[in-house]
Short mmCIF file of C-alpha atoms in Angstrom, two decimals:
data_model
loop_
_atom_site.label_atom_id
_atom_site.label_comp_id
_atom_site.label_asym_id
_atom_site.label_seq_id
_atom_site.Cartn_x
_atom_site.Cartn_y
_atom_site.Cartn_z
CA MET L 1 130.90 74.45 95.55
CA PHE L 2 128.52 71.25 95.37
CA VAL L 3 124.69 71.37 94.42
CA ASP L 4 122.61 68.22 95.22
CA PHE L 5 119.94 68.19 92.34
CA ARG L 6 118.54 65.14 93.42
CA ASN L 7 117.48 66.45 96.92
CA GLU L 8 115.96 69.58 95.41
CA TRP L 9 114.44 71.61 97.87
CA THR L 10 110.98 73.57 96.47
CA PRO L 11 109.86 76.51 98.88
CA PRO L 12 106.15 76.43 99.86
CA GLU L 13 103.71 78.22 97.67
CA ARG L 14 102.67 81.61 98.63
CA PRO L 15 99.20 82.36 99.67
CA GLU L 16 96.49 84.26 96.95
CA PRO L 17 96.27 88.02 98.24
CA LYS L 18 92.75 88.57 99.59
CA PRO L 19 90.92 90.96 97.18
CA ALA L 20 90.54 94.61 98.57
CA PRO L 21 87.25 94.99 100.20
CA ARG L 22 84.49 96.98 97.57
CA GLN L 23 83.20 100.21 98.23
CA ASN L 24 79.43 100.94 98.87
CA LYS L 25 76.94 102.39 96.83
CA ARG L 26 76.95 105.57 98.33
CA ALA L 27 81.30 106.01 98.82
CA GLU L 28 81.08 104.68 95.14
CA SER L 29 79.17 108.10 94.15
CA VAL L 30 80.58 110.49 96.20
CA ALA L 31 84.15 109.15 94.60
CA ALA L 32 82.33 110.17 91.37
CA TRP L 33 81.54 113.16 92.10
CA VAL L 34 84.72 114.50 93.40
CA ILE L 35 86.02 113.27 90.40
CA GLY L 36 83.65 115.20 88.18
CA PHE L 37 84.08 117.98 90.16
CA ASN L 38 87.83 117.62 89.99
CA LEU L 39 87.83 117.35 85.94
CA LEU L 40 85.34 120.38 85.13
CA MET L 41 87.77 122.41 87.65
CA LEU L 42 90.47 121.18 85.60
CA LEU L 43 89.22 123.11 82.93
CA VAL L 44 87.09 125.89 84.50
CA GLY L 45 89.92 126.86 86.83
CA PRO L 46 92.41 128.70 84.71
CA LEU L 47 89.83 130.99 83.45
CA ALA L 48 88.72 131.95 87.06
CA GLY L 49 92.24 132.20 87.98
CA ALA L 50 92.77 134.71 84.98
CA THR L 51 90.08 136.30 85.47
CA LEU L 52 91.31 137.26 89.09
CA PHE L 53 94.55 137.94 87.86
CA ASP L 54 92.81 140.53 85.73
CA ALA L 55 90.91 142.04 88.48
CA VAL L 56 93.83 142.27 90.77
CA ALA L 57 95.83 144.11 87.67
CA ALA L 58 93.12 146.35 86.95
CA LEU L 59 92.76 147.55 90.74
CA PHE L 60 96.29 148.28 91.12
CA ARG L 61 96.50 150.71 87.40
CA ARG L 62 94.44 153.44 89.22
#
C-alpha cells in the first residue's frame, strides 16, 4: 500500500475539557460532615454491632 508522507493530514486539535463546577460553601461543609460521620461509624460501628449480637445472644440463652 502506498503512503504519502509529503501531504500528511493532521487531526484537528481537541478542545480542552471544562473544569467541573465547584460546590458552594454549604455543600462542602455538609460533605465534610458526612465524611466525618462515616469515618466515625467505621470505628464505632463494629463495636455497636458486637454489642447488639451479645444482647441478642443473651436473650436466647435464657
